[in-house]
mmCIF file of C-alpha atoms in Angstrom:
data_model
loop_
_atom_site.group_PDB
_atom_site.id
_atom_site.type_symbol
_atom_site.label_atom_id
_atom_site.label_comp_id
_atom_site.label_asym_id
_atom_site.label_seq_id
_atom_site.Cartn_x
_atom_site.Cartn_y
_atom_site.Cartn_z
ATOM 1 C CA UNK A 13 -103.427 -101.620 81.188
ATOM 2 C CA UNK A 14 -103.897 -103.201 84.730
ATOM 3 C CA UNK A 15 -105.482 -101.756 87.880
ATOM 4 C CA UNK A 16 -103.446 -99.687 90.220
ATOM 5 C CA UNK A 17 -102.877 -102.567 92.501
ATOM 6 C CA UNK A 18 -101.721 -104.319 89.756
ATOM 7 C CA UNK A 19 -99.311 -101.649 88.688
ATOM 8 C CA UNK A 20 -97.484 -100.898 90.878
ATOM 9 C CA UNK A 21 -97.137 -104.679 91.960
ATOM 10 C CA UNK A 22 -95.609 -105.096 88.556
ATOM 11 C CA UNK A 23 -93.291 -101.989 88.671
ATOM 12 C CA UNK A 24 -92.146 -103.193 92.273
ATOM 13 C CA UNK A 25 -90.976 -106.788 91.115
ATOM 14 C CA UNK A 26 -88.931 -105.624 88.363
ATOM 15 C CA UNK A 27 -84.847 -106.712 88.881
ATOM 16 C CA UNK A 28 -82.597 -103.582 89.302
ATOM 17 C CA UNK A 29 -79.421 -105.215 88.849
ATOM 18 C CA UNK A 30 -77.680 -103.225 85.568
ATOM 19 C CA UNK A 31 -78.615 -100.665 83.290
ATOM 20 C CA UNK A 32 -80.367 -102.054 81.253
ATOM 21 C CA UNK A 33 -83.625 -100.072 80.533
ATOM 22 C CA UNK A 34 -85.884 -102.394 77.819
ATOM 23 C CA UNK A 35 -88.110 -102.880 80.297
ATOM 24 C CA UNK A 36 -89.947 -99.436 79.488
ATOM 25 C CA UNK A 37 -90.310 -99.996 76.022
ATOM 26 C CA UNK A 38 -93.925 -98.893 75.592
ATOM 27 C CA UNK A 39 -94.265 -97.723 79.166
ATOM 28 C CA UNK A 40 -91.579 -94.728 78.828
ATOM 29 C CA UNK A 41 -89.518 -93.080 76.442
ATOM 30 C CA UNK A 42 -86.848 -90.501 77.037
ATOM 31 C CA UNK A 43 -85.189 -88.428 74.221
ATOM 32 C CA UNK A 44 -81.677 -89.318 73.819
ATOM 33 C CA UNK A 45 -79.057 -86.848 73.412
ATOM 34 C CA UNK A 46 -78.233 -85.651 69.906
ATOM 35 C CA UNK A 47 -74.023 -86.751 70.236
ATOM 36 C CA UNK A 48 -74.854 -90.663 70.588
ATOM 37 C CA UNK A 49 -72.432 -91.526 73.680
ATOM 38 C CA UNK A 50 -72.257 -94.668 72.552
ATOM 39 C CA UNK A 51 -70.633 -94.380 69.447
ATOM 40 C CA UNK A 52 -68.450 -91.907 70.661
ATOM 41 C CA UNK A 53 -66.967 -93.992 73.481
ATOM 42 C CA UNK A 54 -66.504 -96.750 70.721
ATOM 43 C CA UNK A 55 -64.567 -94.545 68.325
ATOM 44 C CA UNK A 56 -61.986 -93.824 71.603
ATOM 45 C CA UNK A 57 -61.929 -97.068 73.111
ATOM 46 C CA UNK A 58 -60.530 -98.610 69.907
ATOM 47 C CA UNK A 59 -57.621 -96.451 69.235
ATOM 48 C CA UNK A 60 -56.029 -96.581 72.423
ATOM 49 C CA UNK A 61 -53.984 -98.888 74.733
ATOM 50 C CA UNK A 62 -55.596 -98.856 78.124
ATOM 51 C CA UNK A 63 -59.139 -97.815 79.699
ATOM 52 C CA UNK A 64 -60.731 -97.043 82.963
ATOM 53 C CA UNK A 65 -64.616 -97.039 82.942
ATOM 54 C CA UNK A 66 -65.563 -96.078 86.271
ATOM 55 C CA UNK A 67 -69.224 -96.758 87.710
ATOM 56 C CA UNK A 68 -69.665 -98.960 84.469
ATOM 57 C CA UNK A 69 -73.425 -100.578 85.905
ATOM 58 C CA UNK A 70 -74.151 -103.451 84.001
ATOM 59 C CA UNK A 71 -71.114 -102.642 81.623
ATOM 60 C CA UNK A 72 -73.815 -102.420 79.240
ATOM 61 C CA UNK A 73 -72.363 -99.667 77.155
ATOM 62 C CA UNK A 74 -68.893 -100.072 77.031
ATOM 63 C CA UNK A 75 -69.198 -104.230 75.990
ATOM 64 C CA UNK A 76 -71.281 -102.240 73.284
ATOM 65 C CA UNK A 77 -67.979 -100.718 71.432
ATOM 66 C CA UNK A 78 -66.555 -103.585 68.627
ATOM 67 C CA UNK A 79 -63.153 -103.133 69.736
ATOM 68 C CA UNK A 80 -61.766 -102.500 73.346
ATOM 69 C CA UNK A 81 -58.254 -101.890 74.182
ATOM 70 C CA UNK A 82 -55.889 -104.304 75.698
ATOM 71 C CA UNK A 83 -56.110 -103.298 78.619
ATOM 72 C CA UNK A 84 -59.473 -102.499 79.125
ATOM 73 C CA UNK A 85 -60.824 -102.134 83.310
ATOM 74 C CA UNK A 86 -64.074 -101.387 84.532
ATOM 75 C CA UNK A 87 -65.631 -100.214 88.001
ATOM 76 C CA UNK A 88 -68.392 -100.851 90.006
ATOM 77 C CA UNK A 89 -69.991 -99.993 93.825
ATOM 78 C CA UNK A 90 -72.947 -102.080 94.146
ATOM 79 C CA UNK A 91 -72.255 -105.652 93.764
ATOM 80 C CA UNK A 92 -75.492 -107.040 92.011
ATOM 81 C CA UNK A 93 -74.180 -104.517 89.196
ATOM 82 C CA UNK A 94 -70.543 -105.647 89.658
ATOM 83 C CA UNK A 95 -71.712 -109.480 88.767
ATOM 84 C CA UNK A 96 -73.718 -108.860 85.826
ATOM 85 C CA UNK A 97 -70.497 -106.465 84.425
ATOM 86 C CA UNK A 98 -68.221 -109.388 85.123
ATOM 87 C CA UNK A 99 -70.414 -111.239 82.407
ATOM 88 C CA UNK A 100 -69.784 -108.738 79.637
ATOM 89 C CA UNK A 101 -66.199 -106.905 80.317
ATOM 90 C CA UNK A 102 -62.723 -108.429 81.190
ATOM 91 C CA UNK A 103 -62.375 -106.992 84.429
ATOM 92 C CA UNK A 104 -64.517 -105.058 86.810
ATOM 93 C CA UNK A 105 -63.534 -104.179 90.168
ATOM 94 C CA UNK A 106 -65.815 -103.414 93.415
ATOM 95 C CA UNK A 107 -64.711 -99.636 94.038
ATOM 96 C CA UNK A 108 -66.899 -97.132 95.952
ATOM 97 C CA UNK A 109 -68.177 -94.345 93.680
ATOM 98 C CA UNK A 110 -66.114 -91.614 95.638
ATOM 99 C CA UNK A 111 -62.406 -93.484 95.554
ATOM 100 C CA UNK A 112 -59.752 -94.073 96.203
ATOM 101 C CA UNK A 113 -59.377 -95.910 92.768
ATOM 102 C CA UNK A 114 -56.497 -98.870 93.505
ATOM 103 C CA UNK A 115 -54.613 -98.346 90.451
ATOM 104 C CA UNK A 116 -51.089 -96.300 90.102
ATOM 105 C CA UNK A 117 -50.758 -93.170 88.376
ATOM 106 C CA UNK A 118 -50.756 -92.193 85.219
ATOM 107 C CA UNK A 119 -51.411 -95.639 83.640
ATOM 108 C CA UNK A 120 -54.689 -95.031 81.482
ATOM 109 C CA UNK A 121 -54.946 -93.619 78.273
ATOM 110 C CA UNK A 122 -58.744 -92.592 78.655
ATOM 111 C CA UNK A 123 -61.158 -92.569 81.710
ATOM 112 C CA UNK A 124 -64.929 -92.579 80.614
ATOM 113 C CA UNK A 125 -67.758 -92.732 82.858
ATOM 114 C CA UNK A 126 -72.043 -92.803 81.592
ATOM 115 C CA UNK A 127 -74.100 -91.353 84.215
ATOM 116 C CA UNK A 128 -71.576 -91.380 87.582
ATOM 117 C CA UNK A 129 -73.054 -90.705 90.625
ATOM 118 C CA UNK A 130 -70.145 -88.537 91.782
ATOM 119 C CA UNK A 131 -67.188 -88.032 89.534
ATOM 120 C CA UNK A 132 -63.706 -88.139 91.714
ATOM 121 C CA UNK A 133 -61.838 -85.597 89.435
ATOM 122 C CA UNK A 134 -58.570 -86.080 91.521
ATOM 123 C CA UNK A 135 -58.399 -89.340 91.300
ATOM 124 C CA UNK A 136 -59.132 -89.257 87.594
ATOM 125 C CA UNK A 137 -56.734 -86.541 87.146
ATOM 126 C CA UNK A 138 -54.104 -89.158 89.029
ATOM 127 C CA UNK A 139 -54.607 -92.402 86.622
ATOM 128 C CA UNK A 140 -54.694 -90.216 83.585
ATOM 129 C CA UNK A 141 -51.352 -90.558 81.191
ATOM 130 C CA UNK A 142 -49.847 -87.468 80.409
ATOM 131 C CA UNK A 143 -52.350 -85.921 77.399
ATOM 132 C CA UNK A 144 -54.824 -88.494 78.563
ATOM 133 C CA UNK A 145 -58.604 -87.791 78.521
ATOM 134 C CA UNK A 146 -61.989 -88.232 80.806
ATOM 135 C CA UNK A 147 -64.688 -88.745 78.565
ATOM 136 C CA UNK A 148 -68.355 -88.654 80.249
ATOM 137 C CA UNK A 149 -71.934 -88.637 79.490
ATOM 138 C CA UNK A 150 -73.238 -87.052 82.694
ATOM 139 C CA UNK A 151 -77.143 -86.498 84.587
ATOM 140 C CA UNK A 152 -77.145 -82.524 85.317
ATOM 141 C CA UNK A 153 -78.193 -80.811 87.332
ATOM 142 C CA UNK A 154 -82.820 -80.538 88.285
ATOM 143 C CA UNK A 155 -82.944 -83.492 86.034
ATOM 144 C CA UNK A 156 -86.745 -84.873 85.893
ATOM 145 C CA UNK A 157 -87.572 -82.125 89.027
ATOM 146 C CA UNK A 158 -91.356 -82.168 87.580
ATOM 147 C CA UNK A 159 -91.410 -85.934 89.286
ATOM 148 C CA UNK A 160 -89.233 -85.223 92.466
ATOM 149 C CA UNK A 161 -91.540 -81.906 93.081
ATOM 150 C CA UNK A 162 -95.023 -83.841 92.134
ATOM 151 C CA UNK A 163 -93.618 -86.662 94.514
ATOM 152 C CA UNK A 164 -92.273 -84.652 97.565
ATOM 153 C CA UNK A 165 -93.393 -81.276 96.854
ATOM 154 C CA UNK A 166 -91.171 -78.281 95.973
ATOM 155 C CA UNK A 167 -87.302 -79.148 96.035
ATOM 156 C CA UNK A 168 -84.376 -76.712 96.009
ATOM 157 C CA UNK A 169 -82.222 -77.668 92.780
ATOM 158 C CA UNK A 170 -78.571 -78.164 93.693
ATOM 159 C CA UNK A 171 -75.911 -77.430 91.544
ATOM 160 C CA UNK A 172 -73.333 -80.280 92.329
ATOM 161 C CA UNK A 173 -74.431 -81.866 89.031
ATOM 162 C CA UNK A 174 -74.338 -78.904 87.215
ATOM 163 C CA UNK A 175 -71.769 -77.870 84.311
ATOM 164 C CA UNK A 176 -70.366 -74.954 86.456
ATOM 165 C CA UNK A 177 -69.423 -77.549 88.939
ATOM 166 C CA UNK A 178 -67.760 -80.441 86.696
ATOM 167 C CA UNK A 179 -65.184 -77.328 84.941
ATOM 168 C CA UNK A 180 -64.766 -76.299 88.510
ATOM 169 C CA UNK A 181 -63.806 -80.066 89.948
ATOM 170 C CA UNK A 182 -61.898 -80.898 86.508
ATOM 171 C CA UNK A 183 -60.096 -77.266 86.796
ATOM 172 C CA UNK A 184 -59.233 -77.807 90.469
ATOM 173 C CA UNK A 185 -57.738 -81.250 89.575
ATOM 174 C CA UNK A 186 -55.524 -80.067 87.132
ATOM 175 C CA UNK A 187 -57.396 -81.013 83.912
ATOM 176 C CA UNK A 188 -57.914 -79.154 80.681
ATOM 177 C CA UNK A 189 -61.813 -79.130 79.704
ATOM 178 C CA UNK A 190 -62.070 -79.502 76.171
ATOM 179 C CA UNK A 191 -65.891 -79.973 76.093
ATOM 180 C CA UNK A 192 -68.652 -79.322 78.091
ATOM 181 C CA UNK A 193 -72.233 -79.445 76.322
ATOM 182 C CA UNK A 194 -75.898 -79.212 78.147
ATOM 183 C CA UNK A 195 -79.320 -80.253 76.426
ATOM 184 C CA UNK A 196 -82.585 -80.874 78.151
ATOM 185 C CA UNK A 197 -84.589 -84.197 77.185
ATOM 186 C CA UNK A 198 -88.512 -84.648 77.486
ATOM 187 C CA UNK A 199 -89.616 -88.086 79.099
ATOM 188 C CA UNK A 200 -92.572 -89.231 79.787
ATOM 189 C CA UNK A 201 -94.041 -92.265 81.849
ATOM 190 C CA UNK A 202 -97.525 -93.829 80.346
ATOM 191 C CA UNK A 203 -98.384 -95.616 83.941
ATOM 192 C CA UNK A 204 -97.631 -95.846 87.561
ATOM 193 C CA UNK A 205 -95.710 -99.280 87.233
ATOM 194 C CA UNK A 206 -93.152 -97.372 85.257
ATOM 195 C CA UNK A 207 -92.962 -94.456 87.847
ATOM 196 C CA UNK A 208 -92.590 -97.384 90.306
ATOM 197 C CA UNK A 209 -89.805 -99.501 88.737
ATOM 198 C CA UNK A 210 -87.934 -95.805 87.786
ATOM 199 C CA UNK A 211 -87.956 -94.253 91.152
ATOM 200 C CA UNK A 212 -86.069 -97.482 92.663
ATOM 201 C CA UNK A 213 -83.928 -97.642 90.237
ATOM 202 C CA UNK A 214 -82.722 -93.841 89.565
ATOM 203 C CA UNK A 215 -82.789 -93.338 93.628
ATOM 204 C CA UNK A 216 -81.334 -89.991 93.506
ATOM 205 C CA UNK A 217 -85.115 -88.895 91.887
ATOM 206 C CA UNK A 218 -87.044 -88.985 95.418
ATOM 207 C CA UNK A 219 -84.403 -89.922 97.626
ATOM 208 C CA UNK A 220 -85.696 -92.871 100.030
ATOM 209 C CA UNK A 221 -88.398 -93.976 97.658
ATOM 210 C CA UNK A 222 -90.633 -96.302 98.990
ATOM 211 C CA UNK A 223 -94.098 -97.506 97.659
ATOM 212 C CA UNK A 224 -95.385 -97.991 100.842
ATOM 213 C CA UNK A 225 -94.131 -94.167 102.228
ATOM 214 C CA UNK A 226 -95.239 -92.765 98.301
ATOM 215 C CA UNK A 227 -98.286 -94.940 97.961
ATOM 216 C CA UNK A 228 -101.302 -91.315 98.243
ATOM 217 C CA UNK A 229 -98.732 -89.549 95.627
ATOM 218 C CA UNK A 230 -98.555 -92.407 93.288
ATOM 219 C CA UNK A 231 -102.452 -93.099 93.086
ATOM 220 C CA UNK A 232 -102.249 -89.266 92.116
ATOM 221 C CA UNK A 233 -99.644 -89.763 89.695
ATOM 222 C CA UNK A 234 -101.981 -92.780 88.188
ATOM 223 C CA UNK A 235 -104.981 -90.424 88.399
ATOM 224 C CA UNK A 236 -102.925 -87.928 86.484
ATOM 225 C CA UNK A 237 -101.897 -90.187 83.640
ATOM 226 C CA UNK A 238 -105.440 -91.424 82.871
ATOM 227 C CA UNK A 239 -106.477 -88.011 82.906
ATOM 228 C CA UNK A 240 -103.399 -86.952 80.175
ATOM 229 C CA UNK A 241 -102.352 -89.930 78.927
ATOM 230 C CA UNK A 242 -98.743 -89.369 80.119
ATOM 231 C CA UNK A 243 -96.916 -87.682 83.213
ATOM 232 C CA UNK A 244 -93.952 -85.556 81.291
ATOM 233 C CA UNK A 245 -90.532 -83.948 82.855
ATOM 234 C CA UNK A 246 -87.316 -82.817 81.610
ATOM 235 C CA UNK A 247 -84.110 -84.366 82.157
ATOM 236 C CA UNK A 248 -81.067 -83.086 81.782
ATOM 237 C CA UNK A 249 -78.221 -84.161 80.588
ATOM 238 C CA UNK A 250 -73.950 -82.885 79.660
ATOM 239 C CA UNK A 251 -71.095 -84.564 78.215
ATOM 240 C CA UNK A 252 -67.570 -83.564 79.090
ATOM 241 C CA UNK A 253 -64.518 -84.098 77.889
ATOM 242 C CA UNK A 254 -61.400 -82.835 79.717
ATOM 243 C CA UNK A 255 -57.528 -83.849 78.910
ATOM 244 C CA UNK A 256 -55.033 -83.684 81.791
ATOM 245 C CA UNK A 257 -51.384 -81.551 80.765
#
């Protein structure tokens, strides 16, 4: 399995551009959730005229639907992401998670969104159609806080990425939730390189991860993995689905 040293050397040097997460195979699994996002953004995208996938990443899972629409746009803020998505979907433009969004109103048939950092429900609402739907697989809220709370000690849980929140900022913009559905997921890591490559890519886990500033915690998380064979924690996850009038 590799020494420590050796380890977290390996989980440092991975490339973080996209979303692509192959890389753990054999290192990490994480339950998926039981709807299949994927197929179910597939199934939309191919039945209607024009789509907005905002915060796409890589654009790994939307170029994964057969059939996109004619008009078929994509979003991205961090421009490593933006180029790889350029590769794999017709058009992807640099936009900052948070908005504005530099299209006019009401011209999109369906906004979807996997994972968004922040979800900017008013501008959503805005470049809906009339009857048109957000469709999002979304991180809730205390997702994987077993790994923040071993890394940084106790942490208060906030509930901006909580399902009480997203009807609240869909509500608020005007939009008609249709769907809203938690589940918690088990995931476990089976060594410190894929703690390493994880907490600089998902940087919302321990915000300001470094391996220099984490390097005591992580030779505890190693020790704790040879010891059990795995380091476990829940994440959490909620889709939503919300139609504006």
């Amino acid at each position: 399995m590799g020494t420590f040293e050796e380890l977290v050397a390996e989980g440092a040097a991975v490339p973080l551009e996209g979303w692509d997460f192959s890389w753990f195979e054999g290192r990490a699994t994480e339950e998926r959730p039981p709807w299949g996002y994927a197929g179910l953004i597939a199934a939309r995208l191919a039945v209607v005229s024009s789509a907005l996938d905002l915060q796409t990443g890589g654009g790994e899972v939307t170029a994964s639907a057969p059939v996109l629409p004619p008009r078929m746009v994509a979003t991205e803020s961090w421009p490593p992401n933006a180029v790889v998505a350029s590769r794999r979907l017709p058009l992807v433009v640099r936009v900052p998670d948070d908005g504005p969004l530099p299209f006019r109103s009401g011209v999109f048939d369906l906004v979807i969104s996997r994972h968004p950092v922040v979800t900017p429900w008013e501008e959503v609402a805005r470049v809906l159609k009339p009857g048109g739907t957000y469709f999002s697989q979304q991180i809730g809220a205390g997702t994987n806080r077993e790994l923040t709370d071993f890394m940084m000690g106790p942490q208060p849980v906030g509930e901006a990425r909580g399902t009480p929140a997203a009807r609240a900022g869909a509500e608020a913009a005007g939009l008609e939730v249709l769907k809203l559905e938690p589940v918690s997921l088990r995931v476990e890591f089976f060594d410190v390189g894929a703690v390493v490559h994880f907490l600089r890519k998902v940087l919302w886990t321990v915000p300001g991860f470094t391996v220099e500033g984490y390097r005591d915690r992580l030779l505890d998380v190693h020790s704790h993995i040879q010891e059990h064979g795995r380091f476990a924690c829940t994440s959490t996850r909620f889709l939503v689905e919300a139609r504006k009038y």
